[in-house]
Amino acid sequence: MGRPHKFRRINFNPTATYFKPQGIPLRALQEIELGSDKLEAIRLKYVARLDQVQCAKKMRVSQSTFQRILVSANQKIAEALTTGKAIKIIRN
């Protein structure tokens, strides 16, 4: 059994909860779920342009945990963009 998840600080509340390819009804698309922790990691790293150490401190996680969150987020976004799937943003 793994360790329980440590609380991850998230200072961002997105207004949109879905992103999808234009012109295709949502009911016809497969979805990829992107947790709010993954969205926060993307926001801190690529929008706020913080380095990994600063991002980890802001989220109150270790640097290696932040890296795992970021890699997972990038993989999910890349899959959605390259295969035409919808992205559903969920609250953790």
PDB file of C-alpha atoms in Angstrom:
ATOM      1  CA  MET A   1       0.000   0.000   0.000  1.00  0.00           C
ATOM      2  CA  GLY A   2       1.364   3.416  -0.975  1.00  0.00           C
ATOM      3  CA  ARG A   3       1.581   6.513   1.121  1.00  0.00           C
ATOM      4  CA  PRO A   4      -1.476   8.765   1.332  1.00  0.00           C
ATOM      5  CA  HIS A   5      -1.521  11.824  -0.911  1.00  0.00           C
ATOM      6  CA  LYS A   6      -0.087  14.925   0.684  1.00  0.00           C
ATOM      7  CA  PHE A   7      -2.201  18.080   0.497  1.00  0.00           C
ATOM      8  CA  ARG A   8      -1.315  20.032  -2.629  1.00  0.00           C
ATOM      9  CA  ARG A   9      -1.834  23.754  -2.518  1.00  0.00           C
ATOM     10  CA  ILE A  10      -3.796  25.043  -5.503  1.00  0.00           C
ATOM     11  CA  ASN A  11      -4.261  28.787  -5.951  1.00  0.00           C
ATOM     12  CA  PHE A  12      -6.161  28.702  -9.214  1.00  0.00           C
ATOM     13  CA  ASN A  13      -9.837  28.172  -9.922  1.00  0.00           C
ATOM     14  CA  PRO A  14     -10.411  27.741 -13.666  1.00  0.00           C
ATOM     15  CA  THR A  15     -13.531  29.234 -15.205  1.00  0.00           C
ATOM     16  CA  ALA A  16     -13.639  26.637 -17.981  1.00  0.00           C
ATOM     17  CA  THR A  17     -14.062  22.954 -17.199  1.00  0.00           C
ATOM     18  CA  TYR A  18     -13.889  21.534 -20.735  1.00  0.00           C
ATOM     19  CA  PHE A  19     -11.743  22.020 -23.804  1.00  0.00           C
ATOM     20  CA  LYS A  20     -12.635  20.187 -26.972  1.00  0.00           C
ATOM     21  CA  PRO A  21     -11.951  20.194 -30.694  1.00  0.00           C
ATOM     22  CA  GLN A  22     -14.109  22.683 -32.563  1.00  0.00           C
ATOM     23  CA  GLY A  23     -17.023  21.391 -34.600  1.00  0.00           C
ATOM     24  CA  ILE A  24     -17.378  18.014 -32.890  1.00  0.00           C
ATOM     25  CA  PRO A  25     -20.141  17.513 -30.305  1.00  0.00           C
ATOM     26  CA  LEU A  26     -18.859  16.666 -26.833  1.00  0.00           C
ATOM     27  CA  ARG A  27     -20.979  13.502 -26.724  1.00  0.00           C
ATOM     28  CA  ALA A  28     -19.028  12.175 -29.724  1.00  0.00           C
ATOM     29  CA  LEU A  29     -15.614  12.659 -28.079  1.00  0.00           C
ATOM     30  CA  GLN A  30     -13.593  10.649 -25.646  1.00  0.00           C
ATOM     31  CA  GLU A  31     -12.486  12.594 -22.572  1.00  0.00           C
ATOM     32  CA  ILE A  32      -9.220  12.894 -20.725  1.00  0.00           C
ATOM     33  CA  GLU A  33      -9.495  14.024 -17.112  1.00  0.00           C
ATOM     34  CA  LEU A  34      -7.008  16.632 -15.948  1.00  0.00           C
ATOM     35  CA  GLY A  35      -6.934  17.147 -12.191  1.00  0.00           C
ATOM     36  CA  SER A  36      -6.688  20.605 -10.682  1.00  0.00           C
ATOM     37  CA  ASP A  37      -3.231  19.760  -9.294  1.00  0.00           C
ATOM     38  CA  LYS A  38      -2.001  19.016 -12.805  1.00  0.00           C
ATOM     39  CA  LEU A  39      -3.541  22.222 -14.146  1.00  0.00           C
ATOM     40  CA  GLU A  40      -1.892  24.204 -11.344  1.00  0.00           C
ATOM     41  CA  ALA A  41       1.485  22.635 -12.195  1.00  0.00           C
ATOM     42  CA  ILE A  42       1.058  23.652 -15.855  1.00  0.00           C
ATOM     43  CA  ARG A  43       0.030  27.177 -14.831  1.00  0.00           C
ATOM     44  CA  LEU A  44       2.957  27.689 -12.467  1.00  0.00           C
ATOM     45  CA  LYS A  45       5.580  26.264 -14.811  1.00  0.00           C
ATOM     46  CA  TYR A  46       4.462  27.637 -18.189  1.00  0.00           C
ATOM     47  CA  VAL A  47       2.243  30.645 -17.481  1.00  0.00           C
ATOM     48  CA  ALA A  48       3.867  32.061 -14.333  1.00  0.00           C
ATOM     49  CA  ARG A  49       7.262  30.871 -15.697  1.00  0.00           C
ATOM     50  CA  LEU A  50       8.580  29.770 -12.322  1.00  0.00           C
ATOM     51  CA  ASP A  51      11.398  27.280 -11.998  1.00  0.00           C
ATOM     52  CA  GLN A  52      10.681  23.802 -10.676  1.00  0.00           C
ATOM     53  CA  VAL A  53      11.893  24.556  -7.143  1.00  0.00           C
ATOM     54  CA  GLN A  54       9.627  27.602  -6.857  1.00  0.00           C
ATOM     55  CA  CYS A  55       6.671  25.674  -8.278  1.00  0.00           C
ATOM     56  CA  ALA A  56       7.147  22.838  -5.801  1.00  0.00           C
ATOM     57  CA  LYS A  57       7.300  25.301  -2.897  1.00  0.00           C
ATOM     58  CA  LYS A  58       4.117  27.049  -4.024  1.00  0.00           C
ATOM     59  CA  MET A  59       2.274  23.728  -4.250  1.00  0.00           C
ATOM     60  CA  ARG A  60       3.832  22.509  -0.976  1.00  0.00           C
ATOM     61  CA  VAL A  61       5.158  19.298  -2.484  1.00  0.00           C
ATOM     62  CA  SER A  62       8.637  17.940  -3.046  1.00  0.00           C
ATOM     63  CA  GLN A  63      10.498  18.777  -6.220  1.00  0.00           C
ATOM     64  CA  SER A  64      10.279  15.178  -7.435  1.00  0.00           C
ATOM     65  CA  THR A  65       6.517  15.069  -6.788  1.00  0.00           C
ATOM     66  CA  PHE A  66       6.072  18.298  -8.727  1.00  0.00           C
ATOM     67  CA  GLN A  67       8.045  16.800 -11.620  1.00  0.00           C
ATOM     68  CA  ARG A  68       5.804  13.707 -11.659  1.00  0.00           C
ATOM     69  CA  ILE A  69       2.654  15.891 -11.627  1.00  0.00           C
ATOM     70  CA  LEU A  70       4.008  18.026 -14.493  1.00  0.00           C
ATOM     71  CA  VAL A  71       5.018  15.035 -16.621  1.00  0.00           C
ATOM     72  CA  SER A  72       1.598  13.437 -16.134  1.00  0.00           C
ATOM     73  CA  ALA A  73      -0.148  16.706 -17.077  1.00  0.00           C
ATOM     74  CA  ASN A  74       1.987  17.120 -20.206  1.00  0.00           C
ATOM     75  CA  GLN A  75       1.290  13.528 -21.289  1.00  0.00           C
ATOM     76  CA  LYS A  76      -2.465  13.956 -20.867  1.00  0.00           C
ATOM     77  CA  ILE A  77      -2.542  17.259 -22.744  1.00  0.00           C
ATOM     78  CA  ALA A  78      -0.379  15.868 -25.550  1.00  0.00           C
ATOM     79  CA  GLU A  79      -2.653  12.835 -25.889  1.00  0.00           C
ATOM     80  CA  ALA A  80      -5.760  15.023 -26.051  1.00  0.00           C
ATOM     81  CA  LEU A  81      -4.253  17.369 -28.650  1.00  0.00           C
ATOM     82  CA  THR A  82      -2.841  14.665 -30.900  1.00  0.00           C
ATOM     83  CA  THR A  83      -5.827  12.304 -30.798  1.00  0.00           C
ATOM     84  CA  GLY A  84      -8.653  14.854 -30.779  1.00  0.00           C
ATOM     85  CA  LYS A  85     -10.006  14.097 -27.311  1.00  0.00           C
ATOM     86  CA  ALA A  86     -11.781  16.507 -24.973  1.00  0.00           C
ATOM     87  CA  ILE A  87     -10.052  17.672 -21.780  1.00  0.00           C
ATOM     88  CA  LYS A  88     -12.245  17.655 -18.676  1.00  0.00           C
ATOM     89  CA  ILE A  89     -10.853  19.632 -15.740  1.00  0.00           C
ATOM     90  CA  ILE A  90     -11.782  18.039 -12.429  1.00  0.00           C
ATOM     91  CA  ARG A  91     -11.310  19.199  -8.852  1.00  0.00           C
ATOM     92  CA  ASN A  92      -9.172  16.907  -6.721  1.00  0.00           C
TER      93      ASN A  92
END
